[in-house]
Coordinates of C-alpha atoms in Angstrom, one line a residue:
M203 CA 20.6 -13.2 3.5
R204 CA 18.9 -16.5 4.4
M205 CA 17.6 -15.8 7.9
L206 CA 14.3 -14.2 6.9
G207 CA 13.0 -17.1 4.9
R208 CA 13.9 -19.7 7.5
F209 CA 12.7 -17.9 10.5
A210 CA 9.4 -16.5 9.1
Y211 CA 7.4 -19.7 9.7
L212 CA 9.1 -21.2 12.8
P213 CA 6.9 -22.6 15.5
M214 CA 6.6 -20.3 18.5
T215 CA 8.7 -22.5 20.8
A216 CA 11.6 -22.6 18.3
A217 CA 11.5 -18.9 17.7
G218 CA 11.6 -18.3 21.4
L219 CA 14.6 -20.6 21.8
L220 CA 16.4 -18.8 19.0
T221 CA 15.6 -15.5 20.6
A222 CA 17.2 -16.7 23.9
V223 CA 20.3 -17.9 22.0
L224 CA 20.8 -14.9 19.8
G225 CA 19.6 -12.4 22.4
G226 CA 18.5 -8.8 22.3
N227 CA 17.4 -7.3 19.1
A228 CA 18.7 -10.1 16.8
L229 CA 15.2 -11.1 15.8
A230 CA 13.6 -7.7 16.2
N231 CA 10.6 -7.5 18.6
D232 CA 10.9 -11.0 20.2
E233 CA 7.3 -11.4 21.3
L234 CA 6.0 -10.1 17.9
M235 CA 8.3 -12.4 16.0
S236 CA 7.1 -15.4 18.0
L237 CA 3.5 -14.5 17.5
A238 CA 3.9 -14.0 13.7
A239 CA 5.8 -17.3 13.5
D240 CA 2.7 -19.1 14.7
A241 CA 0.4 -19.4 11.7
K242 CA -2.6 -19.6 14.0
N243 CA -2.2 -15.8 14.5
W244 CA -2.3 -13.0 12.1
A245 CA -0.1 -10.7 14.2
M246 CA 1.1 -8.1 11.7
P247 CA -1.0 -6.1 9.1
T248 CA 0.7 -8.0 6.2
G249 CA 1.2 -11.2 8.1
D250 CA 5.0 -11.0 8.3
Y251 CA 7.9 -8.6 8.0
A252 CA 8.5 -9.8 4.4
N253 CA 5.0 -8.8 3.4
T254 CA 4.3 -12.1 1.7
R255 CA 0.8 -12.4 3.0
Y256 CA 1.4 -16.2 2.9
S257 CA 0.0 -18.6 5.6
K258 CA 1.2 -22.1 6.4
L259 CA -2.3 -23.1 7.4
N260 CA -3.7 -25.8 5.1
Q261 CA -6.8 -27.1 6.7
I262 CA -8.7 -25.2 3.9
N263 CA -7.3 -26.5 0.7
K264 CA -7.9 -26.7 -3.0
D265 CA -10.0 -29.8 -2.6
N266 CA -12.4 -28.5 0.1
A267 CA -12.5 -24.7 -0.5
K268 CA -15.7 -25.3 -2.5
D269 CA -17.4 -26.1 0.8
L270 CA -16.6 -22.9 2.6
E271 CA -19.5 -21.2 4.4
V272 CA -20.1 -18.0 6.4
K273 CA -19.4 -18.8 10.1
W274 CA -20.1 -15.4 11.6
T275 CA -20.2 -11.7 10.8
F276 CA -19.6 -8.4 12.6
S277 CA -20.9 -4.9 11.7
T278 CA -18.4 -2.2 12.2
G279 CA -21.1 0.5 12.4
V280 CA -19.2 2.7 9.8
L281 CA -20.2 3.2 6.1
R282 CA -17.0 4.2 4.3
G283 CA -14.2 2.3 2.6
H284 CA -12.8 -0.5 4.7
E285 CA -9.2 -1.2 3.8
G286 CA -6.7 -3.4 5.6
G287 CA -7.8 -6.4 7.8
P288 CA -8.1 -7.6 11.3
L289 CA -5.3 -8.8 13.6
V290 CA -5.7 -12.1 15.4
I291 CA -3.6 -12.8 18.5
G292 CA -4.5 -15.8 20.5
D293 CA -8.1 -15.6 21.5
V294 CA -8.7 -12.0 20.5
M295 CA -9.4 -10.4 17.1
Y296 CA -8.7 -6.6 16.7
V297 CA -10.9 -4.9 14.1
H298 CA -10.5 -1.3 12.9
T299 CA -12.7 1.0 10.9
P300 CA -12.3 4.0 8.6
F301 CA -12.9 7.4 10.2
P302 CA -13.7 7.8 13.1
N303 CA -11.1 5.0 13.5
I304 CA -12.9 2.8 16.0
V305 CA -11.0 -0.2 17.3
Y306 CA -12.8 -3.3 18.6
A307 CA -11.3 -6.2 20.5
L308 CA -13.5 -9.3 20.0
D309 CA -13.4 -12.5 22.1
L310 CA -13.1 -15.5 19.8
K311 CA -13.9 -17.8 22.7
N312 CA -17.2 -16.1 23.4
D313 CA -19.1 -15.6 20.1
G314 CA -17.1 -12.5 19.2
K315 CA -18.1 -10.6 22.4
I316 CA -16.8 -7.1 22.4
L317 CA -14.1 -7.0 25.1
W318 CA -13.5 -3.3 24.6
K319 CA -14.1 -0.5 22.1
Y320 CA -12.0 2.6 21.5
E321 CA -13.3 5.5 19.5
P322 CA -11.0 8.5 19.4
K323 CA -12.2 12.1 19.4
Q324 CA -11.1 13.8 16.2
D325 CA -11.8 17.1 14.4
P326 CA -14.3 16.3 11.6
N327 CA -12.5 18.8 9.4
V328 CA -10.0 16.1 8.7
I329 CA -12.6 14.2 6.6
A330 CA -12.5 16.9 3.9
I331 CA -8.8 16.8 3.3
M332 CA -8.6 13.0 2.9
C333 CA -8.1 12.8 -0.8
C334 CA -9.3 9.3 -1.6
D335 CA -11.8 8.3 1.1
T336 CA -11.5 8.2 4.9
V337 CA -9.7 4.8 4.9
N338 CA -7.5 3.2 7.5
R339 CA -5.3 0.2 6.6
G340 CA -5.2 -1.4 10.0
V341 CA -3.6 -1.5 13.5
A342 CA -0.4 -3.0 14.6
Y343 CA 0.6 -5.0 17.7
G344 CA 3.8 -4.8 19.9
D345 CA 4.7 -5.1 23.6
G346 CA 1.2 -5.7 24.8
K347 CA -0.1 -2.6 22.9
I348 CA -2.4 -2.1 19.9
I349 CA -1.1 0.8 17.8
L350 CA -3.7 2.9 16.0
Y351 CA -2.7 5.6 13.5
Q352 CA -5.6 8.0 13.4
A353 CA -6.9 10.1 10.5
D354 CA -5.8 13.3 12.3
T355 CA -2.2 11.9 12.5
M356 CA -2.3 11.0 16.2
V357 CA -0.5 7.8 16.9
T358 CA -2.3 6.1 19.8
A359 CA -1.0 3.1 21.8
L360 CA -3.8 1.1 23.5
D361 CA -3.4 -1.5 26.1
A362 CA -4.3 -4.7 24.2
K363 CA -6.1 -6.2 27.2
T364 CA -8.2 -3.1 28.3
G365 CA -8.2 -0.7 25.4
K366 CA -7.0 2.1 27.7
V367 CA -4.6 4.7 26.2
A368 CA -1.0 4.0 27.0
W369 CA 0.5 6.9 25.1
Q370 CA -0.1 9.3 22.2
A371 CA 2.2 11.0 19.7
Q372 CA 1.2 13.7 17.2
N373 CA 2.8 12.8 13.9
G374 CA 1.6 15.8 11.9
E375 CA 2.1 19.5 12.6
K376 CA -1.7 19.9 13.2
T377 CA -4.6 17.6 14.0
D378 CA -7.4 19.8 12.7
G379 CA -6.7 19.3 9.0
G380 CA -5.3 22.8 8.7
L381 CA -2.2 21.7 6.8
A382 CA -4.1 18.8 5.1
E383 CA -1.9 16.1 6.8
S384 CA -3.7 12.8 7.4
G385 CA -3.0 9.3 8.6
T386 CA -4.2 6.3 6.6
S387 CA -1.4 3.7 6.7
A388 CA -1.0 0.8 9.0
P389 CA 1.9 1.2 11.5
M390 CA 4.7 -1.4 11.6
V391 CA 6.4 -2.4 14.9
V392 CA 10.1 -3.0 14.5
K393 CA 12.3 -3.9 17.5
D394 CA 11.5 -1.2 20.0
K395 CA 10.0 1.3 17.5
V396 CA 6.8 2.0 15.7
I397 CA 7.1 3.1 12.1
I398 CA 4.6 5.7 10.9
G399 CA 4.1 7.4 7.5
I400 CA 2.1 10.5 6.4
S401 CA -0.5 11.2 3.7
G402 CA -1.5 14.4 1.9
A403 CA 0.7 15.0 -1.2
E404 CA -2.4 16.3 -3.1
Y405 CA -2.2 19.2 -0.7
G406 CA 1.6 19.7 -0.9
V407 CA 2.4 17.9 2.3
R408 CA 6.1 17.1 2.6
G409 CA 6.5 13.3 3.1
H410 CA 8.3 11.7 5.9
L411 CA 8.8 8.4 7.7
T412 CA 9.0 8.5 11.5
A413 CA 10.0 6.1 14.2
Y414 CA 8.5 6.4 17.7
N415 CA 9.7 4.5 20.8
L416 CA 7.3 1.7 21.4
S417 CA 7.6 2.1 25.2
D418 CA 6.6 5.8 25.5
G419 CA 5.8 7.3 22.1
K420 CA 8.8 9.6 22.0
R421 CA 10.2 10.3 18.5
A422 CA 13.4 8.4 17.7
W423 CA 14.0 9.6 14.2
R424 CA 12.3 11.2 11.2
A425 CA 13.4 10.9 7.6
Y426 CA 11.9 13.3 5.1
S427 CA 11.5 12.4 1.4
T428 CA 12.7 15.8 0.2
G429 CA 15.1 18.4 1.5
P430 CA 18.7 18.6 2.7
D431 CA 20.7 15.5 3.7
S432 CA 20.3 16.3 7.4
E433 CA 16.6 16.0 7.0
T434 CA 16.3 13.2 4.5
L435 CA 18.9 11.2 6.6
I436 CA 21.0 10.6 3.5
D437 CA 24.8 10.3 3.5
P438 CA 25.9 11.8 0.2
E439 CA 28.9 9.5 -0.1
K440 CA 27.5 6.3 1.4
T441 CA 23.9 6.3 0.3
T442 CA 23.7 4.9 -3.2
H443 CA 21.3 5.0 -6.1
L444 CA 21.9 2.1 -8.5
G445 CA 25.3 1.6 -7.0
K446 CA 26.6 5.2 -7.1
P447 CA 26.7 7.8 -4.3
V448 CA 23.7 10.1 -4.5
G449 CA 25.8 13.2 -3.9
K450 CA 25.2 16.2 -1.7
D451 CA 21.6 17.5 -1.0
S452 CA 20.0 15.4 -3.8
G453 CA 16.6 16.0 -2.2
M454 CA 17.0 19.7 -2.8
N455 CA 19.0 20.3 -6.0
T456 CA 16.7 18.2 -8.1
W457 CA 14.0 20.7 -7.5
E458 CA 13.6 24.3 -8.6
G459 CA 14.1 26.8 -5.7
E460 CA 12.3 25.8 -2.6
Q461 CA 9.6 23.6 -4.2
W462 CA 10.9 20.7 -2.2
K463 CA 9.2 22.2 0.9
T464 CA 5.8 21.4 -0.6
G465 CA 7.1 18.5 -2.7
G466 CA 4.9 15.6 -1.6
G467 CA 6.6 12.2 -1.6
T468 CA 4.3 11.0 1.2
T469 CA 4.6 7.6 2.7
W470 CA 1.1 6.1 3.1
G471 CA 1.8 2.6 1.8
W472 CA 3.2 -0.5 3.4
Y473 CA 6.6 -1.2 5.1
A474 CA 8.8 -4.3 5.1
Y475 CA 11.7 -5.2 7.3
D476 CA 14.8 -7.5 7.0
P477 CA 15.9 -8.5 10.5
E478 CA 19.4 -9.6 9.5
L479 CA 20.2 -6.5 7.4
N480 CA 18.3 -4.4 9.9
L481 CA 16.8 -2.5 7.0
I482 CA 13.3 -1.0 6.6
Y483 CA 11.9 -0.8 3.0
Y484 CA 9.2 1.5 1.8
G485 CA 8.2 3.7 -1.1
T486 CA 7.4 7.4 -1.5
G487 CA 4.5 9.0 -3.3
N488 CA 3.9 11.6 -6.0
P489 CA 5.7 14.9 -6.2
S490 CA 3.4 18.0 -5.7
T491 CA 1.9 19.4 -7.9
W492 CA 0.4 17.0 -10.5
N493 CA 1.4 19.6 -13.1
P494 CA 5.0 18.5 -14.1
N495 CA 5.6 21.7 -16.0
Q496 CA 5.7 23.6 -12.6
R497 CA 8.5 21.5 -11.1
P498 CA 11.5 21.0 -13.3
G499 CA 14.0 18.3 -12.3
D500 CA 13.9 14.7 -11.1
N501 CA 12.1 15.8 -7.9
R502 CA 14.0 13.4 -5.6
W503 CA 13.1 11.6 -3.6
S504 CA 9.5 11.2 -4.6
M505 CA 8.6 8.0 -6.4
T506 CA 11.4 6.2 -4.6
I507 CA 12.1 2.9 -2.9
F508 CA 14.2 3.5 0.3
A509 CA 16.2 1.0 2.4
R510 CA 16.8 2.6 5.8
D511 CA 18.6 1.5 9.0
A512 CA 15.8 0.6 11.5
D513 CA 17.8 2.1 14.4
T514 CA 18.9 5.4 13.0
G515 CA 16.7 6.0 9.9
M516 CA 19.8 6.5 7.7
A517 CA 19.3 5.6 4.1
K518 CA 21.5 2.8 2.8
W519 CA 20.2 2.9 -0.8
A520 CA 17.4 4.5 -2.8
Y521 CA 16.0 3.9 -6.2
Q522 CA 13.7 6.4 -8.0
M523 CA 11.4 4.5 -10.3
T524 CA 9.6 7.5 -12.0
P525 CA 11.8 10.5 -12.0
H526 CA 9.9 13.8 -12.6
D527 CA 6.5 12.0 -12.4
E528 CA 4.0 13.3 -14.9
W529 CA 1.0 10.9 -14.1
D530 CA 0.7 10.6 -10.3
Y531 CA 2.3 7.1 -10.2
D532 CA 2.9 7.0 -6.5
G533 CA 5.6 4.5 -5.5
V534 CA 4.1 3.5 -2.1
N535 CA 3.0 -0.1 -2.9
E536 CA 4.3 -2.9 -0.8
M537 CA 7.8 -4.4 -0.9
I538 CA 7.8 -8.2 -0.8
L539 CA 11.0 -9.8 0.4
V540 CA 12.0 -13.2 -1.0
D541 CA 15.1 -15.3 -0.3
D542 CA 17.2 -17.2 -2.8
M543 CA 15.3 -16.2 -5.9
E544 CA 17.2 -17.6 -8.9
I545 CA 17.9 -14.9 -11.4
M546 CA 20.1 -15.7 -14.4
G547 CA 21.3 -18.8 -12.6
Q548 CA 22.3 -17.0 -9.4
P549 CA 20.4 -17.1 -6.1
K550 CA 19.5 -13.6 -4.9
D551 CA 17.8 -12.2 -1.8
V552 CA 15.4 -9.8 -3.4
L553 CA 12.8 -7.1 -3.0
V554 CA 9.8 -7.3 -5.4
H555 CA 7.7 -4.3 -6.0
F556 CA 4.6 -3.8 -8.2
D557 CA 4.6 -0.1 -8.9
R558 CA 1.7 2.1 -9.9
N559 CA 3.6 3.0 -13.0
G560 CA 2.9 -0.5 -14.4
F561 CA 6.4 -1.9 -14.0
A562 CA 7.2 -4.8 -11.6
Y563 CA 10.7 -4.4 -10.1
T564 CA 13.0 -7.0 -8.7
L565 CA 16.0 -5.7 -6.8
D566 CA 18.8 -7.0 -4.6
R567 CA 17.6 -5.8 -1.3
S568 CA 21.0 -5.5 0.2
T569 CA 22.6 -3.3 -2.5
G570 CA 19.6 -1.9 -4.4
E571 CA 20.9 -3.4 -7.6
L572 CA 18.2 -3.5 -10.3
L573 CA 17.6 -7.1 -11.5
V574 CA 14.3 -7.1 -13.3
A575 CA 11.9 -4.3 -14.5
K576 CA 9.1 -5.5 -16.7
K577 CA 5.5 -4.4 -17.4
Y578 CA 2.9 -6.5 -15.5
D579 CA 0.1 -5.3 -17.8
P580 CA 1.1 -5.4 -21.5
T581 CA -1.1 -2.4 -22.3
V582 CA 1.1 0.0 -20.3
N583 CA 2.1 2.6 -22.9
W584 CA 3.5 5.7 -21.2
A585 CA 7.0 4.2 -21.4
T586 CA 8.6 1.6 -23.6
E587 CA 11.0 0.1 -21.1
V588 CA 13.3 0.6 -18.2
V589 CA 16.9 0.7 -19.3
M590 CA 18.8 -2.2 -17.7
D591 CA 22.3 -1.5 -19.0
P592 CA 24.4 -0.2 -16.0
K593 CA 26.8 1.5 -18.5
S594 CA 24.0 3.6 -20.0
E595 CA 23.3 7.2 -18.7
Q596 CA 19.7 6.1 -18.8
Y597 CA 20.3 3.1 -16.5
G598 CA 17.2 2.5 -14.4
R599 CA 15.1 5.2 -16.0
P600 CA 11.9 4.6 -17.9
Q601 CA 11.9 5.6 -21.5
V602 CA 8.9 8.0 -21.8
V603 CA 6.8 8.1 -24.9
D604 CA 6.2 11.7 -26.0
Q605 CA 2.6 11.0 -27.1
Y606 CA 1.7 10.2 -23.5
S607 CA 4.0 12.7 -21.8
T608 CA 1.9 15.3 -20.1
E609 CA 4.9 17.6 -19.8
H610 CA 5.9 17.2 -23.5
N611 CA 2.4 18.0 -24.5
G612 CA 2.2 21.0 -22.2
E613 CA -0.1 22.8 -19.8
D614 CA -3.7 23.0 -20.7
V615 CA -3.4 20.2 -23.2
N616 CA -5.4 17.1 -22.7
T617 CA -3.1 14.1 -23.1
T618 CA -5.4 11.2 -24.0
G619 CA -5.1 7.4 -23.8
V620 CA -2.5 7.1 -21.1
C621 CA -2.2 3.6 -19.6
P622 CA -2.3 3.1 -16.7
A623 CA -4.5 5.7 -15.2
A624 CA -3.3 7.7 -12.2
L625 CA -4.4 5.0 -9.8
G626 CA -1.9 2.7 -11.5
T627 CA -1.7 -0.8 -12.7
K628 CA -1.9 -1.6 -9.0
D629 CA -2.5 0.8 -6.0
Q630 CA -1.8 -0.1 -2.4
Q631 CA -3.9 -3.3 -2.4
P632 CA -1.2 -5.8 -1.5
A633 CA -0.1 -8.8 -3.5
T634 CA 0.8 -12.2 -2.0
Y635 CA 3.7 -14.6 -2.6
S636 CA 3.7 -18.4 -2.3
P637 CA 7.1 -20.1 -1.6
K638 CA 5.6 -23.3 -2.9
T639 CA 4.9 -22.0 -6.4
K640 CA 7.5 -19.2 -6.3
L641 CA 4.8 -17.0 -7.9
F642 CA 3.3 -13.7 -6.9
Y643 CA -0.5 -13.3 -7.0
V644 CA -1.4 -9.7 -7.8
P645 CA -4.6 -7.7 -7.7
T646 CA -4.5 -5.2 -10.6
N647 CA -6.2 -2.3 -12.3
H648 CA -6.8 -2.3 -16.0
V649 CA -7.6 1.4 -16.5
C650 CA -6.4 4.2 -18.7
M651 CA -6.9 8.0 -18.6
D652 CA -6.9 11.4 -20.1
Y653 CA -4.8 13.9 -18.2
E654 CA -4.8 17.7 -18.6
P655 CA -2.3 19.6 -16.3
Y656 CA -2.9 23.2 -15.4
R657 CA -1.1 25.8 -13.3
V658 CA -1.9 26.0 -9.7
S659 CA -0.5 27.9 -6.7
Y660 CA 0.2 26.5 -3.2
T661 CA -1.9 27.5 -0.2
A662 CA -1.4 25.6 3.0
G663 CA -4.3 23.2 3.7
Q664 CA -5.8 23.7 0.2
A665 CA -5.8 21.3 -2.7
Y666 CA -2.6 21.4 -4.8
V667 CA -3.4 19.1 -7.6
G668 CA -3.2 21.0 -10.9
A669 CA -4.7 18.4 -13.3
T670 CA -8.0 17.2 -14.6
V671 CA -8.2 13.5 -15.0
N672 CA -10.8 11.2 -16.6
M673 CA -10.5 7.4 -16.3
Y674 CA -12.0 4.5 -18.3
P675 CA -11.5 0.8 -18.9
T676 CA -8.5 0.0 -21.1
P677 CA -9.6 0.2 -24.7
N678 CA -9.5 -2.8 -27.1
S679 CA -9.3 -5.3 -24.2
H680 CA -11.7 -7.5 -22.3
G681 CA -13.9 -4.6 -21.3
G682 CA -13.3 -4.8 -17.6
M683 CA -11.2 -2.6 -15.3
G684 CA -9.1 -5.2 -13.5
N685 CA -7.2 -8.5 -13.6
F686 CA -5.9 -10.9 -11.0
I687 CA -2.6 -12.2 -12.2
A688 CA 0.1 -14.7 -11.3
W689 CA 3.6 -13.2 -11.8
D690 CA 7.0 -14.7 -12.2
A691 CA 9.3 -12.0 -10.7
A692 CA 12.5 -13.8 -11.7
K693 CA 11.6 -13.7 -15.4
G694 CA 9.3 -10.7 -15.4
E695 CA 6.4 -12.6 -16.9
I696 CA 2.7 -13.0 -16.4
V697 CA 1.9 -16.7 -15.9
W698 CA -1.9 -16.5 -15.9
S699 CA -4.5 -13.7 -15.7
I700 CA -8.2 -13.6 -14.6
P701 CA -10.2 -10.7 -16.0
E702 CA -12.5 -8.8 -13.7
R703 CA -15.3 -6.3 -14.3
F704 CA -13.8 -3.7 -12.0
S705 CA -10.3 -3.2 -10.5
V706 CA -9.2 -5.8 -8.0
W707 CA -8.8 -3.5 -5.0
S708 CA -8.5 -6.1 -2.2
G709 CA -5.3 -7.5 -0.6
A710 CA -4.7 -11.1 -1.7
L711 CA -3.8 -14.2 0.4
A712 CA -1.9 -17.4 -0.5
T713 CA -1.9 -20.5 1.7
D714 CA -0.2 -23.8 2.1
G715 CA -3.4 -25.4 1.1
D716 CA -2.7 -24.2 -2.5
V717 CA -5.6 -21.7 -2.4
I718 CA -5.3 -18.0 -3.4
F719 CA -8.0 -15.6 -2.1
Y720 CA -8.9 -12.2 -3.3
G721 CA -12.0 -9.9 -3.3
T722 CA -13.8 -7.8 -5.9
L723 CA -15.3 -4.3 -5.8
E724 CA -18.7 -5.8 -6.4
G725 CA -18.3 -7.6 -3.1
Y726 CA -17.3 -11.2 -4.0
I727 CA -14.6 -13.0 -2.1
K728 CA -13.1 -15.6 -4.5
A729 CA -10.9 -18.6 -4.0
V730 CA -8.8 -19.9 -6.9
D731 CA -6.2 -22.6 -7.1
T732 CA -2.6 -22.0 -8.1
Q733 CA -3.5 -22.4 -11.8
G734 CA -6.2 -19.7 -11.5
K735 CA -9.2 -22.0 -11.5
E736 CA -12.1 -20.7 -9.4
L737 CA -12.9 -22.9 -6.4
Y738 CA -15.4 -20.7 -4.5
R739 CA -17.1 -17.4 -4.5
F740 CA -19.5 -15.6 -2.1
K741 CA -20.9 -12.1 -2.3
T742 CA -20.5 -10.1 0.9
P743 CA -22.8 -7.1 1.7
S744 CA -20.6 -4.5 0.2
G745 CA -17.6 -4.1 -2.1
I746 CA -14.3 -5.5 -0.9
I747 CA -11.3 -3.2 -0.7
G748 CA -10.0 -4.9 2.5
N749 CA -7.2 -7.4 2.8
I750 CA -8.0 -11.1 3.2
N751 CA -6.5 -12.8 6.3
T752 CA -6.5 -16.3 7.8
F753 CA -6.2 -17.6 11.3
E754 CA -6.8 -20.8 13.3
H755 CA -8.9 -20.9 16.5
G756 CA -10.2 -23.9 18.4
G757 CA -8.4 -26.2 15.9
K758 CA -10.2 -24.8 12.9
Q759 CA -8.9 -22.5 10.1
Y760 CA -10.9 -19.4 9.2
I761 CA -10.8 -16.8 6.5
A762 CA -11.6 -13.2 7.4
V763 CA -12.3 -10.1 5.2
L764 CA -13.7 -6.6 5.7
S765 CA -16.2 -5.4 3.2
G766 CA -17.2 -1.8 2.7
V767 CA -16.9 -0.2 -0.7
G768 CA -14.8 2.9 -1.0
G769 CA -11.2 3.9 -1.4
W770 CA -10.1 5.8 -4.5
A771 CA -11.9 3.4 -6.9
G772 CA -15.1 3.6 -4.9
I773 CA -15.0 7.2 -3.9
G774 CA -18.0 8.0 -6.0
L775 CA -20.2 5.8 -3.8
A776 CA -18.3 6.4 -0.5
G777 CA -18.0 10.2 -0.9
G778 CA -21.4 10.8 -2.5
L779 CA -19.9 12.1 -5.7
L780 CA -22.1 10.3 -8.2
G781 CA -24.7 13.1 -8.1
A782 CA -24.4 16.6 -9.4
E783 CA -24.4 18.3 -6.0
G784 CA -21.7 16.1 -4.5
A785 CA -19.5 16.3 -7.6
A786 CA -19.9 20.1 -7.7
A787 CA -18.8 20.5 -4.1
W788 CA -15.7 18.4 -4.8
Q789 CA -14.8 20.3 -7.9
E790 CA -15.1 23.6 -6.1
A791 CA -12.8 22.4 -3.3
V792 CA -10.2 20.8 -5.6
A793 CA -10.4 22.4 -9.0
G794 CA -11.8 25.8 -8.2
E795 CA -12.1 28.0 -11.2
R796 CA -10.8 25.2 -13.4
A797 CA -13.8 23.0 -12.6
P798 CA -15.6 21.7 -15.8
T799 CA -18.8 23.6 -16.6
E800 CA -20.7 20.6 -18.1
E801 CA -22.5 18.6 -15.3
S802 CA -21.6 15.3 -16.8
E803 CA -17.9 16.2 -17.0
R804 CA -17.9 17.6 -13.4
I805 CA -19.2 14.2 -12.2
A806 CA -16.8 12.1 -14.5
T807 CA -13.7 14.0 -13.4
A808 CA -14.5 14.2 -9.6
G809 CA -12.6 12.1 -7.2
L810 CA -9.4 12.8 -9.1
G811 CA -10.9 11.1 -12.1
A812 CA -12.2 7.9 -10.6
V813 CA -15.9 8.8 -10.3
G814 CA -16.7 8.5 -14.0
G815 CA -14.6 5.4 -14.6
Y816 CA -16.3 3.5 -11.7
A817 CA -19.8 4.9 -12.0
A818 CA -21.2 1.5 -12.9
L819 CA -20.1 0.1 -9.5
A820 CA -23.3 1.6 -8.1
D821 CA -25.2 -1.1 -10.1
Y822 CA -23.6 -3.9 -8.2
T823 CA -23.0 -2.8 -4.6
T824 CA -23.7 -0.1 -2.0
L825 CA -22.2 1.2 1.2
G826 CA -21.4 -1.1 4.1
G827 CA -19.1 -2.0 6.9
Q828 CA -18.9 -5.7 7.8
L829 CA -16.4 -8.3 8.8
T830 CA -17.2 -11.7 7.4
V831 CA -15.5 -14.9 8.7
F832 CA -15.6 -18.1 6.6
G833 CA -14.8 -21.7 7.6
L834 CA -15.4 -25.3 6.6
P835 CA -18.6 -27.1 7.7
D836 CA -18.5 -28.5 11.2

């Protein structure tokens, strides 16, 4: 496949001409492809279908990045975790917020004047069932509409010019939090459809990916992560796993009884699309419960990379990275598509995925062939390797170390020193790829954990976790909880690494100006060159967990980022869990009678283990909600 790389950065006029020549759906949503091809815009949540987060803009470069300054700011009016980033289409910027999921349209020609504001009415009970803060990862654009995926699982299409509701679709079974379904992911518009995931595996929500018609919001198809072939949209003979047919009802017979019905595998990450292959790529999350002893089997298709036909949802191939997960290593992180990557002397069109489990995977995105699987943090210890010999029965499987196996050690046993922690060597915060350097620039976590599974029963709408977790900086290292790294996906090697005090929880950005941007939990936006040398830093009002974007307006390039500490790493601050009262309430709701009795332990293990590990974050930042836009001096 060569088309994606060549077309991704075509000028708008050339893309329009090719659309006319090739016609119809050949280049997916024609208008959206044209907008995304113009580097002046940031028309998709991840910049392009390939999820590269790379911009051809180069007015800001390695020589003048030191001169960057704040040009203007905008307060969102919400004080929770601000993930994702704004869209920029022509003269209008679209900014979103965490719950209550406000959308603003700002006029870039008129000092950011608010053209319209949309604030949906949602049941506040939804807040309590959002496991890791009330985040939202952004809106999408297509066919003159802004697509918002609300916390209550309503998909709302807004007229991009007026903000009026064009249509709505209910993605979950309930919108009052009664079944603990929630919406946090950014939609993706592909051809004439809107792709939507679901959150809630910590409550036993059964994961699915759904396509809605962009024109009217009617459901086109839904593919579940678990269950019979008719519901997972798997062909037992044609859908492959590492080159072999998956067999009949693989989403059921790898579970005990009917556990697949509450099996998790939610789909709250990012989605990629290859227009030529017409395949959508995404990952599924953890199996429910977190106690592996309660769910024998590989628990397919949790922890899986899927390649699905965009028109029908049928799975072409799947690859399960962490069979029978024992550590909550969700597989939802972004899939980055790269053409002509030379691997062992052969050019390959690949998919690159940095998984929570600490391994970075490079696969042939047409066939699902596994090409590279290497640790992108050398301190990862739960597995020694992923077997790469196709002749081995263990092909593609991680080789688990008994010392760090929470199943091997058993229920009610605290397995200590597991690296990485449950939030992974990287969570959803997206990496970036530069076609100039052929390297990936990756925001990472450098955190380990103690993990004690315990037996839990399922009740609809109630927490279904079954583990007590405590997180802390990786021992015998630099003392911090994060690194920002450059990665060679062809070789599976770290090229350079920048240590950080806390996890790097922002989405990164690479540009043609040879500048790489990322943000820190303390609130710094940083610019480094392609060798990792710092060029610029500025501390924004709150911690950055948003994704850094760039655009051009009025002939000038700008950098934009949302700041507002929160997310899983910042849930102690965002959710008020650093104090005894807040932590006790969380423990009662999630752990119940298994809640720790010591106050210090109740606080440390709240927020699914993150509160204790990131407690020091409160010494460096506080709650906020602001968009900051940077540019060069006039």
